Amino acid sequence: MNEQHLSRSLILTIDDDDMMRLMLHDILGREDFDVLSAPNAHEGIEMVKTRHPELVLLDVRMPEMDGFDCLKAIRAMPGMALLPIVMLTGADDIDSINRSFQSGATDFIAKPISWPTLPHRLRYLLRASSALSRLAKSEAALRTAQKIAHLGSWDWTVTDDRMQWSDEVFNVLGVNPDGFQGQRLDLYQAFTDADADNLHRAIERCVNSKKKFHLQFQLYRPDSSGRIVLIRGEPIIVDNTVARIQGTIQDITERQRIEEQIRFLSYYDPLTSLPNRKLFKESLGQAIADCKRCDTKLSALFISIDRFKRINETLGPSVGDRILKMFADRLVTEVQNSDYAADSACDKSEITVSRLGGNEFTVLLNRINDTRCGVKTTKRIFQVMSESFKIDEHDIFLGINIGIAVYPGDGIDEDSFIKNGEFAMSRAREQGQNTYQFFNKSLNAVAYHKLSMENQLRRAIERNELILYYQPKVNMRKMRVIGCEALIRWQHPEFGLVPPAQFIPIAEDSGLIIDISNWVLETACTQMHLWHQQGLPPLVMAINVSANQFRQHGFVAQVDSTLARLGLAPQHLKLELTESILLENIEEALVTLREFDALGVHISIDDFGTGYSSLAYLKKLPISELKIDRSFIRDIPNNEDDMAITTAILALAKSLSLEVVAEGVEHEEQVAFLLQQGCETAQGFLYSKPVPAAEFAAFVEQFGA
Ligand code: C2E
Ligand code: MG
Ligand code: MG
């Protein structure tokens, strides 16, 4: 049973014929209808307004206002667009029937009326009208919902390229409905060419593969507001082909902004805007996974501010917050400082600062190649944080402690890694302000050893504990000394003669290398000058140049003035540089090399073959010598590969007219092979180890030059 049978429907009849009104009233009243009657259009219109009938029977022919005008007047009333209005016309009055429909009639009934069928006709009309009004209501609700959700729907028919949009599509895309052609092109025109291309491809793919799609675009609306829209499409398949695509377009700008805000709130610390513990943990997990995959290392510094509680208690939490913010800013500025990143051998994009909570921060150093990177960063942080924090009239000094954890080693996953890092931090705190502590004890020992070596090395320069040894370069065919290489040693009061490998890296890290290198240049040149005065034949002195020294501003001028002061000809000095020094900044290196070339000082590439120099680079560089690294010479004549490499380097050097020195020659077999391959110069224990100046002079006299 439907609604109509439960409640009686109210029907209004408007007719000037009294007889007709009476019969309608009588016959319909006996069925399940309530009937109202009006003798003319004016009264009828009034009753429509006040009594809200569910259906109107309206006579076409009436005096004063006829049925058509009455019909128009009712339709024009608000909310009356869907009211079923049935016109009573003459039997063959086709003209009236046409006019009725044109004026908005729902249906017509011809007079004379077929009384038995009339109630059925009206019931059917009432049912249809109620279905229509339900549909209209749900359409209106859908439109409102679409408006609220900024979601429009579209429908595209494949065969005839017909496109339909709901109202909201126009709103979302900012397209004027007047210019709408009802084709697929309308959709494309709302986007940039590249996005339109993508959309076109997605639609074609949907048609061909019968699979739904969704795409997200940046939309630049004509009113120039940038929006993000999500387009979805789903194929409607008929007879196994895609007949239509139904889809939606949604403006998700606001949703994304809210999502972004939620993300920010759950992943960032609102006070400092730094990543919080949760994000740190996630990034760390990711970084650890990268380490496993790419076989790299990472280090994290766990920093805590000492006695921060006291600041909060004495100066109040708002001052505490300001200090934390300043601390965070200073930390970020320091680790993002590009000079520093280069100096620490860390890529600054691989460094992230987070706030773990309270007074605890972390610095994650991803993809480091050396655990010392962490110590260097730590020292820089101690240094910048030792400066006061100015809050109003207060100068506040903070003490910090740093725990250092390294992966792999200090934990198997992010949880254990963080636990160990925080443990190291608390151990550091126990040891007093401004200390750092590795989680791994052996790294502590190494770090302490380096630190103490650094302090001792600083004193070594003042106390003249550094000395130069000299190792001859020999022409193997002529059996003559042609020059020497100055090699530094440290005459340590406790440990004896310390080889350079044990202190040059420390000197480089701490910056002491500059003083040491200057001392080497001065000492080696003075020695050469002395030998000349003592009557030793003119030889070439080679010194090793460090990366820092080479990059130092004014290095060329310094060499120039040293030579001039001692009256030494530039061709008596040779500078040994490793490939890595040159490759680090090839353009800048080239400028310095050209200056040396102009000065007449020769350049040699040390440890050649261990770096990545390409032939293209070598050709560009004004160099005069290659020193084949000892690792290629050592196993001659037993290692075929090494022999092949050595032969290749010799061929390369010959084609570029470079001299070649074989490093580390210890056996006659090596000499035989090298001579056979056309290499005449060597440096190695077979002839002499590096020796003090006096011994070197004696060697030259005995061996010949
Ligand atoms: P280098 O410049 O490649 O020096 C050659 C090294 O090979 C020297 O080690 C030398 O003693 C060693 N060597 C030479 N012939 C043989 C051989 O036949 N067998 C073996 N086993 N070794 C041989 P040393 O003196 O320990 O120096 C090591 C490195 O330290 C040098 O490699 C150089 O890179 C650096 N170095 C030495 N003196 C200085 C310096 O004054 N300044 C700078 N920046 N670096 C220096
Ligand atoms: Mg050398
Ligand atoms: Mg070498």
Coordinates of C-alpha atoms in Angstrom, one line a residue, residues 114-640:
S114 CA -15.0 9.5 -18.9
W115 CA -16.2 9.3 -15.3
P116 CA -15.3 5.7 -14.5
T117 CA -11.7 6.1 -15.5
L118 CA -11.2 9.6 -14.0
P119 CA -10.3 8.5 -10.4
H120 CA -7.6 6.1 -11.8
R121 CA -6.1 8.7 -14.0
L122 CA -5.9 11.1 -11.1
R123 CA -4.4 8.5 -8.8
Y124 CA -1.8 7.7 -11.4
L125 CA -1.0 11.4 -11.8
L126 CA -0.7 11.9 -8.1
R127 CA 1.7 8.9 -7.8
A128 CA 3.9 10.2 -10.6
S129 CA 3.9 13.7 -9.2
S130 CA 4.9 12.4 -5.7
A131 CA 7.8 10.4 -7.3
L132 CA 8.8 13.5 -9.2
S133 CA 8.8 15.7 -6.1
R134 CA 10.8 13.1 -4.2
L135 CA 13.3 13.1 -7.0
A136 CA 13.5 16.9 -7.0
K137 CA 14.0 16.9 -3.3
S138 CA 16.8 14.4 -3.4
E139 CA 18.4 16.2 -6.4
A140 CA 18.3 19.4 -4.3
A141 CA 19.8 17.6 -1.4
L142 CA 22.5 16.2 -3.7
R143 CA 23.3 19.6 -5.0
T144 CA 23.6 21.0 -1.5
A145 CA 25.8 18.1 -0.5
Q146 CA 28.0 18.6 -3.6
K147 CA 28.3 22.2 -2.8
I148 CA 29.3 21.5 0.8
A149 CA 31.8 18.9 -0.3
H150 CA 33.0 21.0 -3.3
L151 CA 32.3 17.8 -5.2
G152 CA 30.9 17.9 -8.7
S153 CA 29.9 15.0 -10.9
W154 CA 30.4 14.5 -14.6
D155 CA 29.3 12.0 -17.2
W156 CA 30.9 11.5 -20.6
T157 CA 29.5 9.4 -23.4
V158 CA 32.2 7.8 -25.4
T159 CA 30.6 7.5 -28.9
D160 CA 29.4 11.0 -29.3
D161 CA 31.7 12.8 -27.0
R162 CA 28.9 14.3 -24.9
M163 CA 29.9 15.7 -21.6
Q164 CA 27.5 16.6 -18.7
W165 CA 28.5 18.5 -15.6
S166 CA 26.7 19.0 -12.3
D167 CA 26.5 22.6 -11.2
E168 CA 29.3 22.1 -8.7
V169 CA 31.8 21.2 -11.5
F170 CA 31.5 24.7 -12.8
N171 CA 32.1 26.1 -9.3
V172 CA 35.1 23.9 -8.6
L173 CA 36.7 24.6 -12.0
G174 CA 35.7 28.3 -12.0
V175 CA 34.2 27.8 -15.5
N176 CA 31.3 30.0 -16.8
P177 CA 28.4 27.7 -17.8
D178 CA 27.6 30.0 -20.7
G179 CA 30.7 28.9 -22.6
F180 CA 30.2 25.2 -21.9
Q181 CA 30.1 23.2 -25.1
G182 CA 29.2 19.9 -23.5
Q183 CA 32.3 18.1 -24.7
R184 CA 35.4 16.5 -23.3
L185 CA 37.4 19.4 -24.4
D186 CA 35.6 21.6 -21.9
L187 CA 37.2 19.6 -19.1
Y188 CA 40.7 19.8 -20.6
Q189 CA 40.5 23.5 -21.1
A190 CA 40.3 24.1 -17.3
F191 CA 43.8 22.7 -16.9
T192 CA 47.4 23.5 -18.0
D193 CA 48.5 21.8 -21.2
A194 CA 50.6 19.2 -19.4
D195 CA 47.7 18.3 -17.0
A196 CA 45.2 18.2 -19.8
D197 CA 47.5 15.7 -21.6
N198 CA 47.6 13.5 -18.5
L199 CA 43.9 13.6 -18.1
H200 CA 43.4 12.8 -21.8
R201 CA 45.7 9.8 -21.4
A202 CA 43.9 8.7 -18.3
I203 CA 40.5 8.8 -20.0
E204 CA 41.8 7.0 -23.1
R205 CA 43.4 4.3 -20.8
C206 CA 40.1 4.0 -19.0
V207 CA 38.2 3.4 -22.3
N208 CA 40.8 0.9 -23.4
S209 CA 41.5 -1.0 -20.2
K210 CA 38.1 -0.6 -18.6
K211 CA 39.8 0.4 -15.4
K212 CA 38.9 3.4 -13.2
F213 CA 41.3 6.2 -12.6
H214 CA 42.0 9.1 -10.3
L215 CA 44.3 12.1 -10.7
Q216 CA 45.3 15.1 -8.7
F217 CA 46.0 18.4 -10.3
Q218 CA 46.9 21.9 -9.4
L219 CA 44.3 24.2 -10.8
Y220 CA 44.9 27.8 -11.7
R221 CA 41.4 29.2 -11.9
P222 CA 40.5 32.3 -14.0
D223 CA 40.2 34.2 -10.7
S224 CA 43.9 33.2 -10.2
S225 CA 43.3 31.3 -7.0
G226 CA 45.4 28.1 -6.9
R227 CA 43.4 25.1 -6.0
I228 CA 44.1 21.3 -5.8
V229 CA 41.5 19.2 -7.4
L230 CA 41.0 15.4 -7.5
I231 CA 39.4 13.9 -10.5
R232 CA 38.0 10.4 -10.5
G233 CA 36.5 8.4 -13.3
E234 CA 34.8 5.0 -13.5
P235 CA 33.9 3.2 -16.7
I236 CA 30.3 2.2 -17.4
I237 CA 30.4 -0.9 -19.4
V238 CA 27.7 -1.9 -21.9
D239 CA 28.2 -5.0 -24.1
N240 CA 31.7 -5.4 -22.9
T241 CA 32.8 -1.9 -24.1
V242 CA 33.1 1.3 -22.2
A243 CA 30.0 3.3 -23.1
R244 CA 30.4 6.1 -20.6
I245 CA 32.7 7.4 -18.0
Q246 CA 31.1 8.7 -14.8
G247 CA 33.3 10.7 -12.6
T248 CA 33.7 13.3 -9.9
I249 CA 35.8 16.4 -9.5
Q250 CA 36.5 17.5 -6.0
D251 CA 38.3 20.6 -4.7
I252 CA 40.5 19.1 -2.0
T253 CA 42.5 22.3 -1.2
E254 CA 41.0 22.8 2.2
R255 CA 41.2 19.1 3.0
Q256 CA 44.8 19.0 2.1
R257 CA 45.5 22.1 4.2
I258 CA 43.8 20.6 7.2
E259 CA 45.7 17.3 6.6
E260 CA 48.9 19.3 6.4
Q261 CA 48.0 21.1 9.6
I262 CA 47.2 17.8 11.4
R263 CA 50.5 16.4 10.1
F264 CA 52.3 19.4 11.4
L265 CA 50.7 19.2 14.8
S266 CA 51.5 15.5 15.1
Y267 CA 55.0 15.6 13.7
Y268 CA 56.4 19.0 14.7
D269 CA 57.1 20.8 17.9
P270 CA 54.9 23.9 17.9
L271 CA 57.4 26.0 19.9
T272 CA 60.4 25.5 17.8
S273 CA 58.8 24.2 14.6
L274 CA 61.4 21.4 14.6
P275 CA 60.4 17.8 13.9
N276 CA 59.3 16.1 17.2
R277 CA 60.2 12.8 18.6
K278 CA 57.8 10.9 16.4
L279 CA 59.1 12.4 13.2
F280 CA 62.7 12.0 14.4
K281 CA 62.0 8.3 15.0
E282 CA 60.4 7.8 11.6
S283 CA 63.3 9.7 9.8
L284 CA 65.8 7.6 11.8
G285 CA 64.0 4.4 10.8
Q286 CA 64.2 5.4 7.2
A287 CA 67.9 6.5 7.5
I288 CA 68.8 3.2 9.2
A289 CA 67.0 1.3 6.3
D290 CA 69.1 3.4 3.9
C291 CA 72.3 2.5 5.8
K292 CA 71.5 -1.2 5.5
R293 CA 70.7 -1.0 1.8
C294 CA 73.6 1.3 0.7
D295 CA 76.1 0.2 3.3
T296 CA 76.6 3.7 4.7
K297 CA 76.9 5.1 8.2
L298 CA 75.0 7.6 10.2
S299 CA 75.5 9.3 13.5
A300 CA 73.1 11.1 15.8
L301 CA 73.9 13.6 18.5
F302 CA 71.6 13.7 21.5
I303 CA 71.9 17.1 23.1
S304 CA 70.5 18.1 26.5
I305 CA 70.6 21.5 28.1
D306 CA 72.0 21.3 31.6
R307 CA 69.8 22.4 34.5
F308 CA 67.1 23.8 32.3
K309 CA 64.6 23.2 35.0
R310 CA 66.3 25.9 37.1
I311 CA 65.9 28.5 34.3
N312 CA 62.2 27.7 34.2
E313 CA 61.9 27.9 37.9
T314 CA 63.8 31.1 38.4
L315 CA 62.9 33.1 35.2
G316 CA 59.5 31.6 34.5
P317 CA 58.3 29.2 31.8
S318 CA 57.8 31.9 29.1
V319 CA 61.5 32.9 29.3
G320 CA 62.3 29.2 29.3
D321 CA 60.3 28.9 26.0
R322 CA 62.1 31.9 24.5
I323 CA 65.5 30.3 25.4
L324 CA 64.5 27.0 23.9
K325 CA 63.4 28.7 20.7
M326 CA 66.7 30.7 20.5
F327 CA 68.7 27.5 21.2
A328 CA 66.8 25.7 18.5
D329 CA 67.4 28.5 16.0
R330 CA 71.1 28.7 16.8
L331 CA 71.4 24.9 16.5
V332 CA 69.8 24.9 13.1
T333 CA 71.8 27.8 11.8
E334 CA 75.0 26.2 12.9
V335 CA 74.5 22.8 11.4
Q336 CA 73.0 24.2 8.2
N337 CA 76.0 26.5 7.8
S338 CA 77.5 25.4 4.4
D339 CA 81.1 26.1 5.2
Y340 CA 80.7 23.9 8.2
A341 CA 79.0 21.1 6.4
A342 CA 81.8 21.0 3.8
D343 CA 84.3 21.1 6.6
S344 CA 82.6 18.1 8.4
A345 CA 82.4 16.0 5.2
C346 CA 78.7 16.0 5.7
D347 CA 76.2 17.0 3.1
K348 CA 74.0 19.6 4.8
S349 CA 70.9 18.2 3.2
E350 CA 71.6 15.1 5.2
I351 CA 71.5 16.9 8.5
T352 CA 68.3 17.3 10.5
V353 CA 67.7 18.9 13.8
S354 CA 64.7 17.7 16.0
R355 CA 63.4 18.4 19.4
L356 CA 62.9 15.2 21.3
G357 CA 61.0 16.9 24.1
G358 CA 61.7 19.2 27.1
N359 CA 65.4 20.3 26.9
E360 CA 66.5 17.5 24.6
F361 CA 67.4 18.0 20.9
T362 CA 69.0 15.7 18.3
V363 CA 71.1 16.3 15.2
L364 CA 70.9 13.5 12.7
L365 CA 74.0 13.2 10.5
N366 CA 73.0 10.9 7.6
R367 CA 75.4 9.2 5.2
I368 CA 78.6 10.2 6.9
N369 CA 81.8 8.6 5.8
D370 CA 83.6 9.0 9.0
T371 CA 82.6 8.8 12.7
R372 CA 84.7 11.9 13.4
C373 CA 82.1 13.9 11.6
G374 CA 80.0 13.5 14.8
V375 CA 82.8 14.8 17.0
K376 CA 83.4 17.8 14.7
T377 CA 79.8 18.7 14.8
T378 CA 79.7 18.3 18.5
K379 CA 82.7 20.6 19.0
R380 CA 81.0 23.3 16.8
I381 CA 77.9 23.0 18.8
F382 CA 79.7 23.4 22.1
Q383 CA 81.4 26.4 20.7
V384 CA 78.3 28.2 19.5
M385 CA 76.3 27.3 22.6
S386 CA 79.0 28.7 24.8
E387 CA 78.0 32.2 23.8
S388 CA 75.3 33.8 26.0
F389 CA 71.6 33.9 25.2
K390 CA 70.3 37.5 25.6
I391 CA 66.9 37.7 27.1
D392 CA 65.8 41.2 28.1
E393 CA 68.5 42.4 30.5
H394 CA 69.7 38.8 31.2
D395 CA 72.8 37.2 29.7
I396 CA 72.1 33.5 30.1
F397 CA 74.8 30.9 29.7
L398 CA 73.8 27.3 29.0
G399 CA 75.8 24.2 29.6
I400 CA 75.1 21.3 27.3
N401 CA 76.0 17.6 27.1
I402 CA 76.0 15.5 24.0
G403 CA 75.6 11.8 23.6
I404 CA 76.8 10.4 20.3
A405 CA 75.4 7.2 18.7
V406 CA 76.6 5.7 15.5
Y407 CA 74.9 3.3 13.1
P408 CA 75.8 0.5 12.5
G409 CA 76.9 -0.5 16.0
D410 CA 74.9 1.3 18.6
G411 CA 71.5 -0.4 18.2
I412 CA 69.7 -2.7 15.8
D413 CA 66.7 -0.5 15.2
E414 CA 65.5 3.1 15.8
D415 CA 64.2 2.3 19.3
S416 CA 67.4 0.7 20.6
F417 CA 69.4 3.4 18.8
I418 CA 67.5 6.2 20.5
K419 CA 67.7 4.4 23.9
N420 CA 71.5 4.1 23.5
G421 CA 71.9 7.7 22.3
E422 CA 70.0 9.0 25.3
F423 CA 72.0 6.7 27.6
A424 CA 75.3 8.2 26.2
M425 CA 73.8 11.6 26.8
S426 CA 73.0 10.9 30.4
R427 CA 76.5 9.5 30.9
A428 CA 77.9 12.7 29.4
R429 CA 75.8 14.6 31.9
E430 CA 77.3 12.7 34.8
Q431 CA 80.8 13.7 33.7
G432 CA 80.0 17.4 34.0
Q433 CA 79.0 20.3 31.7
N434 CA 80.0 20.5 28.1
T435 CA 81.2 17.0 27.7
Y436 CA 80.3 14.5 25.1
Q437 CA 80.2 10.7 25.2
F438 CA 80.0 8.0 22.6
F439 CA 77.7 5.2 23.4
N440 CA 80.4 2.8 22.2
K441 CA 83.2 2.9 24.7
S442 CA 86.0 2.1 22.2
L443 CA 84.9 5.1 20.1
N444 CA 85.3 7.1 23.3
A445 CA 88.9 5.9 23.7
V446 CA 89.6 6.8 20.1
A447 CA 88.0 10.2 20.5
Y448 CA 89.9 10.9 23.7
H449 CA 93.2 9.8 22.1
K450 CA 92.6 12.1 19.2
L451 CA 91.8 15.0 21.5
S452 CA 94.9 14.5 23.5
M453 CA 97.0 14.1 20.4
E454 CA 95.6 17.3 19.1
N455 CA 96.7 19.2 22.2
Q456 CA 100.1 17.7 22.1
L457 CA 100.5 18.4 18.4
R458 CA 99.8 22.0 19.1
R459 CA 102.7 22.1 21.5
A460 CA 104.9 20.0 19.2
I461 CA 105.1 23.0 16.8
E462 CA 106.2 25.3 19.6
R463 CA 108.7 22.8 21.0
N464 CA 110.3 22.0 17.6
E465 CA 109.4 18.3 17.8
L466 CA 108.6 18.1 14.1
I467 CA 111.4 17.1 11.7
L468 CA 111.7 16.4 8.0
Y469 CA 113.2 13.2 6.6
Y470 CA 114.2 13.1 2.9
Q471 CA 113.8 10.1 0.5
P472 CA 115.7 10.2 -2.7
K473 CA 114.1 10.0 -6.2
V474 CA 116.4 7.9 -8.3
N475 CA 116.9 7.5 -12.1
M476 CA 117.0 3.7 -12.2
R477 CA 118.8 3.5 -15.6
K478 CA 121.5 6.1 -14.9
M479 CA 121.7 5.2 -11.2
R480 CA 121.6 8.8 -10.2
V481 CA 119.7 10.7 -7.6
I482 CA 117.6 13.4 -9.3
G483 CA 115.7 14.8 -6.3
C484 CA 114.0 14.0 -3.0
E485 CA 110.7 14.1 -1.2
A486 CA 110.4 15.8 2.2
L487 CA 108.5 13.6 4.6
I488 CA 107.5 14.8 8.0
R489 CA 107.9 13.0 11.3
W490 CA 107.1 13.9 14.9
Q491 CA 109.8 13.3 17.4
H492 CA 107.4 12.6 20.3
P493 CA 109.0 12.8 23.8
E494 CA 107.1 9.7 24.9
F495 CA 106.2 7.7 21.8
G496 CA 109.4 8.2 19.8
L497 CA 109.3 8.8 16.1
V498 CA 105.6 9.1 15.1
P499 CA 104.8 8.5 11.3
P500 CA 102.7 11.1 9.5
A501 CA 99.7 8.8 9.0
Q502 CA 99.1 9.0 12.7
F503 CA 99.0 12.8 13.1
I504 CA 98.4 14.4 9.7
P505 CA 94.7 13.5 9.8
I506 CA 94.4 15.0 13.2
A507 CA 96.2 18.1 12.1
E508 CA 93.9 18.4 9.1
D509 CA 90.8 18.1 11.3
S510 CA 91.9 20.6 13.9
G511 CA 93.3 23.2 11.4
L512 CA 96.8 22.7 12.7
I513 CA 97.8 21.5 9.3
I514 CA 98.2 25.1 8.1
D515 CA 100.9 25.9 10.6
I516 CA 102.5 22.5 10.0
S517 CA 102.5 22.9 6.2
N518 CA 104.0 26.4 6.4
W519 CA 106.7 25.0 8.6
V520 CA 107.4 22.2 6.1
L521 CA 107.6 24.6 3.1
E522 CA 110.0 26.8 5.0
T523 CA 112.1 24.0 6.4
A524 CA 112.4 22.0 3.1
C525 CA 113.3 25.1 1.1
T526 CA 115.9 26.2 3.7
Q527 CA 117.4 22.7 3.6
M528 CA 117.7 22.8 -0.2
H529 CA 119.4 26.2 0.0
L530 CA 121.8 24.8 2.6
W531 CA 122.7 21.8 0.4
H532 CA 123.4 24.1 -2.5
Q533 CA 125.7 26.1 -0.3
Q534 CA 127.4 22.9 0.8
G535 CA 128.1 22.1 -2.8
L536 CA 125.5 19.3 -3.4
P537 CA 124.5 19.1 -7.1
P538 CA 121.2 20.9 -7.9
L539 CA 118.3 18.6 -7.0
V540 CA 114.5 19.0 -7.0
M541 CA 112.8 19.1 -3.6
A542 CA 109.3 17.7 -3.5
I543 CA 106.9 18.6 -0.6
N544 CA 103.5 17.2 0.1
V545 CA 100.7 19.8 0.0
S546 CA 97.6 19.3 2.1
A547 CA 94.1 20.1 0.9
N548 CA 93.7 23.0 3.4
Q549 CA 97.0 24.5 2.5
F550 CA 96.3 24.3 -1.2
R551 CA 92.9 26.0 -0.8
Q552 CA 94.4 28.7 1.5
H553 CA 94.2 32.2 0.2
G554 CA 97.6 33.5 -0.8
F555 CA 99.3 30.1 -1.0
V556 CA 100.9 30.8 -4.3
A557 CA 102.2 34.2 -3.1
Q558 CA 103.6 32.5 0.0
V559 CA 105.6 30.0 -2.0
D560 CA 106.8 32.7 -4.3
S561 CA 108.0 34.9 -1.5
T562 CA 109.7 31.9 0.3
L563 CA 111.6 31.0 -2.8
A564 CA 112.6 34.6 -3.4
R565 CA 113.7 35.1 0.1
L566 CA 116.0 32.1 0.0
G567 CA 117.2 32.8 -3.5
L568 CA 116.0 29.4 -4.7
A569 CA 115.0 28.9 -8.4
P570 CA 111.3 27.7 -8.7
Q571 CA 112.3 24.6 -10.7
H572 CA 114.0 23.2 -7.6
L573 CA 110.6 22.9 -5.9
K574 CA 107.9 20.4 -6.7
L575 CA 104.5 20.2 -5.1
E576 CA 102.9 16.8 -4.6
L577 CA 99.1 16.9 -4.6
T578 CA 96.7 14.1 -4.4
E579 CA 93.9 13.6 -7.0
S580 CA 91.2 14.3 -4.4
I581 CA 92.6 17.8 -3.7
L582 CA 92.3 18.7 -7.3
L583 CA 88.9 17.1 -8.0
E584 CA 87.2 18.7 -5.0
N585 CA 86.9 21.9 -6.8
I586 CA 88.4 21.5 -10.2
E587 CA 87.8 25.0 -11.5
E588 CA 89.4 26.7 -8.5
A589 CA 92.2 24.2 -8.5
L590 CA 92.9 25.0 -12.1
V591 CA 93.3 28.7 -11.3
T592 CA 95.9 27.9 -8.6
L593 CA 97.7 25.4 -10.8
R594 CA 98.0 27.9 -13.6
E595 CA 99.5 30.4 -11.2
F596 CA 102.1 27.9 -10.1
D597 CA 102.8 27.0 -13.7
A598 CA 103.4 30.7 -14.4
L599 CA 105.7 30.8 -11.4
G600 CA 107.7 27.9 -12.7
V601 CA 107.0 25.5 -9.8
H602 CA 106.2 22.0 -11.0
I603 CA 103.2 19.9 -9.9
S604 CA 103.2 16.2 -9.3
I605 CA 100.1 14.0 -8.8
D606 CA 100.7 11.8 -5.7
D607 CA 99.3 8.4 -5.1
F608 CA 98.1 8.3 -8.7
G609 CA 95.6 5.6 -9.6
T610 CA 93.9 5.6 -6.2
G611 CA 91.5 8.5 -7.0
Y612 CA 89.2 8.9 -9.9
S613 CA 91.1 11.2 -12.2
S614 CA 89.9 10.9 -15.7
L615 CA 92.0 11.5 -18.7
A616 CA 89.9 14.5 -19.6
Y617 CA 90.9 16.2 -16.3
L618 CA 94.6 15.4 -16.7
K619 CA 94.7 16.9 -20.1
K620 CA 93.3 20.1 -18.7
L621 CA 95.7 20.4 -15.8
P622 CA 99.2 22.0 -16.1
I623 CA 101.1 19.2 -14.3
S624 CA 104.4 17.7 -15.0
E625 CA 104.6 14.4 -13.1
L626 CA 102.5 11.4 -12.0
K627 CA 103.6 9.2 -9.0
I628 CA 102.2 5.7 -9.4
D629 CA 100.8 4.7 -6.1
R630 CA 102.8 2.1 -4.1
S631 CA 99.8 -0.3 -4.1
F632 CA 100.2 -0.9 -7.8
I633 CA 104.0 -1.4 -7.6
R634 CA 104.1 -3.6 -4.5
D635 CA 103.1 -7.0 -6.1
I636 CA 105.0 -6.6 -9.4
P637 CA 105.9 -9.1 -10.9
N638 CA 103.3 -11.4 -9.3
N639 CA 100.1 -9.5 -10.0
E640 CA 98.9 -9.4 -13.6

